[in-house]
């Protein structure tokens, strides 16, 4: 295709002194392509850094802001720049840098009965925030719902993130991941981790699909990959993505063992190993409704729990007792004493901790 045939865009910039603007943008790294009229120039068309600018002395518009993306800002300036025509040039990183804020510890309870609205998110999915405070931006926990099943209008993408979990709460969803074989069905009770920047795509879902999605940190970049096609030809389950391997846990293949809290058993997801101790995920269920009284605490940085089934009373130190049921969620900060009482025989909990290994202290 010739350069004359493809479509371009131009950003219009006003000008009070065309000569000064041409000199300024030339020094910045743009090149002059066209100028007219020749006897008394009023318009200069310049290009640089993938952007074409149309500098016009007769333009009736305000000066815009240009983002100049670079990993070497020192080559340009130590501060943002202002052109003679008033255009602001902001120097921003070309490569997205993941920033995980320090956790702001807080006791938090989120109840399904709060009637908070579901928000329409990516690919038309409905999102409900399970940790509105987000602990200072250190984590996001979302309850995601797709009411109407069928093909999902998703594209191949990846997340620049520290940790991400997809837990299938209800229904099923068809997924495909980079170097992890053909598409597969994630059923209720199953979960996967999405290691940093692994390419993936949501293909299809059942009616009334519900998943719990955990992301660390809360704010992270999602990037569309327009070139990769999934599934990939290679199958490399051992591949590490920034130190983490892909982990798929299936309910039907799991084993139950004694949990860290008496009166419960849990199934191990192997996520602690796959993430190299970044996080662990346990699904625990009650063995008895008449346990001995237990007051416990933990030393994890983040301990998030979602009530999958049943109900319980949660009593935390210096807090009002909370009556919780399925769909509710809570966060217990480190070293806070708490106890779970009066729970139903069908109580089942999804617990996510960061880091993966932590200590539980029994006070009674």
XYZ file of C-alpha atoms in Angstrom:
364
model
C 0.000 0.000 0.000
C 1.406 3.408 -0.954
C 1.700 6.202 1.561
C -0.876 8.140 -0.469
C -3.611 5.542 0.000
C -3.843 4.958 3.727
C -6.016 7.094 6.013
C -4.451 9.399 8.583
C -5.586 11.739 11.339
C -4.305 15.182 12.209
C -4.426 17.061 15.496
C -5.134 20.771 15.000
C -3.024 23.227 17.000
C -3.593 26.991 17.029
C -0.680 29.340 16.428
C 0.149 32.968 17.026
C 3.668 32.725 15.605
C 4.075 29.920 13.092
C 7.858 30.278 12.817
C 8.363 29.897 16.565
C 6.068 26.865 16.670
C 7.885 25.187 13.765
C 11.257 25.715 15.448
C 9.944 24.452 18.781
C 8.384 21.249 17.460
C 11.413 20.613 15.226
C 13.674 20.760 18.274
C 11.282 18.426 20.070
C 11.685 15.798 17.340
C 8.968 16.538 14.780
C 9.713 17.106 11.105
C 8.097 19.582 8.755
C 6.142 17.891 5.947
C 4.111 20.657 4.330
C 3.692 24.432 4.641
C 1.358 26.876 2.863
C 0.783 29.354 1.390
C 4.380 29.880 0.405
C 4.272 33.685 0.299
C 2.818 34.095 3.813
C 2.653 30.714 5.582
C -0.373 30.184 7.828
C -0.349 26.380 8.125
C 2.451 23.929 8.888
C 1.922 20.169 8.867
C 4.467 18.270 10.928
C 4.853 14.667 12.058
C 6.733 12.827 14.745
C 6.429 9.995 17.260
C 3.531 8.531 15.246
C 1.493 11.743 15.435
C 0.707 14.327 12.739
C 0.000 17.897 13.847
C -1.683 20.652 11.838
C -0.467 24.027 13.136
C -2.851 26.723 11.921
C -2.647 30.485 12.535
C -6.374 30.756 11.771
C -7.506 27.836 13.940
C -10.258 28.779 16.373
C -9.507 26.260 19.108
C -7.733 25.953 22.432
C -4.210 24.515 22.647
C -4.379 20.747 23.292
C -2.326 18.500 25.537
C 0.023 15.973 23.936
C 1.229 12.887 25.779
C 4.797 12.097 24.768
C 5.401 8.488 25.780
C 9.032 7.696 26.513
C 11.124 5.596 28.862
C 13.929 8.194 28.628
C 12.261 11.488 29.619
C 15.639 12.975 30.543
C 16.356 13.320 26.819
C 13.560 15.871 26.618
C 13.065 17.616 29.952
C 12.750 17.108 33.684
C 9.281 18.671 33.646
C 6.273 18.965 31.364
C 6.738 21.299 28.398
C 4.732 24.196 26.970
C 5.066 25.143 23.298
C 4.919 28.790 22.151
C 1.313 28.240 21.030
C 0.324 27.001 24.494
C 0.276 23.271 23.705
C 1.191 21.271 26.814
C 3.503 18.301 26.264
C 3.348 15.804 29.126
C 6.206 13.325 29.418
C 4.777 9.948 30.430
C 6.236 6.419 30.664
C 5.997 4.414 27.454
C 6.201 1.159 29.396
C 3.426 0.712 31.964
C 4.879 0.407 35.444
C 2.895 -1.693 37.909
C 2.550 0.008 41.275
C 1.184 -1.867 44.283
C 0.251 0.540 47.088
C 0.953 -0.393 50.667
C -2.064 -2.107 52.193
C -4.220 0.121 54.366
C -5.529 -2.466 56.777
C -9.187 -2.292 57.671
C -11.977 -4.538 58.925
C -14.615 -4.553 56.229
C -17.879 -6.394 55.607
C -19.776 -6.313 52.313
C -23.304 -7.712 52.284
C -25.250 -8.793 49.236
C -28.382 -7.274 50.798
C -26.845 -3.785 50.611
C -28.599 -3.498 47.224
C -25.588 -1.841 45.655
C -25.930 -1.551 41.878
C -24.186 -3.904 39.491
C -21.942 -1.881 37.177
C -21.479 -2.732 33.500
C -17.797 -3.505 32.932
C -15.560 -4.966 30.232
C -17.244 -7.161 27.580
C -20.693 -6.293 28.958
C -20.191 -8.146 32.245
C -21.901 -6.950 35.446
C -19.575 -6.129 38.351
C -20.230 -5.846 42.090
C -17.424 -4.545 44.316
C -16.705 -6.801 47.311
C -14.076 -4.521 48.898
C -15.244 -0.952 48.185
C -12.393 0.498 50.249
C -9.889 -1.630 48.272
C -7.517 -1.388 51.246
C -5.796 1.679 49.872
C -5.686 0.354 46.323
C -3.840 -2.844 47.203
C -6.600 -5.244 46.074
C -9.848 -5.443 44.150
C -12.412 -8.201 44.665
C -15.315 -8.366 42.224
C -18.464 -10.457 42.048
C -19.088 -10.761 38.297
C -22.333 -11.848 36.676
C -23.264 -12.701 33.082
C -27.079 -13.150 33.123
C -27.486 -14.294 29.534
C -25.213 -17.073 28.360
C -23.697 -17.748 24.982
C -20.649 -16.363 23.179
C -18.890 -13.593 25.119
C -17.756 -10.538 23.079
C -14.229 -10.731 24.446
C -10.862 -10.353 22.696
C -7.366 -11.690 23.368
C -5.933 -9.550 26.138
C -3.647 -9.580 29.157
C -3.320 -7.835 32.508
C -0.192 -6.222 33.919
C -0.825 -7.357 37.461
C 0.743 -8.958 40.520
C -1.901 -11.625 41.181
C -5.255 -12.525 39.673
C -7.776 -15.231 40.529
C -10.900 -16.314 38.670
C -13.170 -18.502 40.824
C -16.299 -19.933 39.194
C -19.069 -19.532 41.767
C -22.112 -20.530 39.708
C -22.614 -21.799 36.165
C -19.706 -22.395 33.797
C -17.414 -20.420 31.525
C -15.265 -21.439 28.562
C -11.732 -19.999 28.596
C -8.513 -20.248 26.622
C -4.985 -19.326 27.733
C -1.618 -18.792 26.092
C 0.459 -22.013 25.945
C -2.052 -23.900 28.133
C -3.693 -26.113 25.528
C -7.158 -26.019 23.946
C -10.125 -24.110 25.411
C -11.651 -25.653 28.534
C -14.738 -25.326 30.712
C -14.361 -23.815 34.176
C -17.202 -25.262 36.242
C -18.745 -24.127 39.516
C -16.186 -24.700 42.270
C -13.211 -24.564 39.868
C -10.711 -21.732 39.692
C -7.704 -20.515 37.730
C -4.954 -18.013 38.281
C -4.061 -15.588 35.526
C -0.301 -15.029 35.854
C 1.014 -11.573 34.937
C 0.556 -10.817 31.218
C -0.616 -14.287 30.142
C -2.770 -13.835 27.044
C -6.291 -15.160 27.431
C -9.859 -14.839 26.276
C -13.353 -15.566 27.590
C -15.179 -17.496 24.865
C -18.580 -18.561 26.132
C -20.619 -18.854 29.302
C -23.741 -20.420 30.724
C -26.777 -18.399 31.711
C -26.400 -16.740 35.118
C -22.655 -17.232 35.303
C -21.162 -15.849 38.513
C -17.443 -15.624 39.223
C -15.325 -14.088 41.955
C -12.340 -12.210 40.570
C -9.446 -11.050 42.747
C -6.833 -8.625 41.426
C -3.689 -7.243 43.057
C -3.263 -4.297 42.933
C -6.717 -2.776 42.468
C -5.710 -0.584 39.539
C -3.851 -2.358 36.761
C -3.576 -2.116 33.005
C -5.482 -4.365 30.586
C -3.903 -4.543 27.120
C -5.512 -5.899 23.954
C -3.270 -8.194 21.893
C -4.373 -7.778 18.274
C -1.779 -10.198 16.905
C -1.982 -13.372 19.004
C -4.443 -16.118 18.145
C -5.570 -18.536 20.837
C -5.072 -21.365 21.409
C -1.349 -21.232 20.674
C 0.371 -24.205 19.049
C 2.647 -24.927 21.998
C 1.547 -26.523 25.282
C 3.858 -25.378 28.067
C 2.220 -25.765 31.482
C 5.604 -25.234 33.138
C 6.081 -21.810 31.541
C 6.653 -18.992 34.012
C 5.025 -15.617 33.548
C 7.056 -13.205 35.672
C 7.801 -15.981 38.143
C 4.310 -17.512 38.225
C 2.845 -20.526 36.451
C -0.730 -20.968 35.280
C -2.802 -22.917 37.815
C -6.126 -24.635 37.156
C -7.914 -26.201 40.117
C -10.875 -28.522 39.576
C -13.401 -29.387 42.264
C -13.938 -32.925 40.973
C -10.230 -33.758 41.408
C -9.718 -32.146 44.814
C -9.019 -33.688 48.209
C -10.251 -32.366 51.549
C -7.991 -31.967 54.587
C -8.154 -30.503 58.089
C -8.206 -26.707 57.940
C -6.393 -24.092 60.004
C -9.628 -23.527 61.960
C -11.006 -26.441 63.984
C -14.332 -27.817 62.816
C -13.587 -27.189 59.133
C -11.975 -29.015 56.258
C -10.534 -27.448 53.125
C -9.329 -28.240 49.644
C -5.899 -27.110 48.523
C -5.761 -25.353 45.162
C -1.920 -25.394 44.796
C -2.071 -21.680 44.006
C 0.487 -20.881 46.706
C 3.035 -23.009 44.869
C 2.077 -21.712 41.409
C 2.440 -18.076 42.478
C 5.651 -18.652 44.435
C 3.970 -17.660 47.725
C 2.328 -14.526 46.353
C -1.111 -15.811 47.372
C -3.032 -18.869 48.488
C -6.654 -19.843 47.880
C -8.581 -22.253 50.085
C -12.169 -23.453 49.931
C -13.316 -24.478 53.406
C -16.520 -26.131 54.614
C -17.979 -26.806 58.036
C -17.740 -30.267 59.575
C -19.811 -29.497 62.657
C -22.251 -26.835 63.808
C -21.177 -27.199 67.451
C -17.478 -26.348 67.467
C -15.481 -25.415 70.519
C -15.213 -21.663 71.006
C -12.295 -20.310 68.980
C -10.862 -16.822 69.018
C -8.169 -16.508 66.386
C -6.002 -13.974 64.575
C -3.600 -14.096 61.639
C -0.488 -12.300 60.394
C -1.293 -12.188 56.655
C -1.139 -8.838 54.909
C -4.567 -9.433 53.336
C -7.137 -12.072 54.288
C -10.331 -11.958 52.217
C -13.288 -14.316 52.677
C -16.393 -14.800 50.535
C -19.393 -16.753 51.861
C -20.287 -19.268 49.148
C -22.988 -21.181 51.024
C -24.774 -21.078 54.357
C -24.599 -18.433 57.048
C -22.594 -17.501 60.147
C -22.080 -14.878 62.810
C -18.791 -12.978 62.652
C -17.545 -11.287 65.810
C -14.374 -9.231 65.437
C -12.473 -7.435 68.171
C -14.132 -4.110 69.105
C -16.668 -4.511 66.309
C -20.412 -5.138 66.258
C -21.373 -8.750 65.553
C -22.230 -9.348 61.903
C -24.773 -11.871 60.626
C -23.521 -13.078 57.269
C -25.000 -15.255 54.545
C -24.096 -16.476 51.076
C -22.955 -13.671 48.811
C -21.433 -11.667 51.663
C -17.715 -10.969 52.000
C -15.357 -9.747 54.698
C -11.742 -8.740 55.290
C -9.960 -9.340 58.591
C -6.840 -7.174 59.123
C -3.683 -8.748 60.567
C -3.552 -9.385 64.323
C -7.248 -8.616 64.874
C -8.942 -11.229 67.058
C -12.161 -12.670 65.658
C -14.436 -15.698 65.812
C -17.023 -17.376 63.612
C -20.050 -18.754 65.487
C -23.574 -20.073 64.952
C -22.821 -21.215 61.453
C -24.996 -23.521 59.396
C -24.013 -27.069 58.499
C -23.743 -26.130 54.815
C -21.352 -23.209 55.422
C -18.706 -22.962 52.704
C -16.078 -20.231 52.440
C -13.680 -19.012 49.769
C -10.545 -17.635 51.440
C -7.769 -15.710 49.675
C -4.597 -14.680 51.490
C -1.601 -12.577 50.551
C 1.058 -13.743 50.987
C 0.319 -17.414 50.491
C 1.910 -18.569 53.731
C 0.800 -16.999 57.008
C 0.373 -17.892 60.672
C -2.901 -18.436 62.521
C -2.875 -17.842 66.280
C -5.489 -19.488 68.512
C -6.244 -17.350 71.576
C -8.839 -19.698 73.108
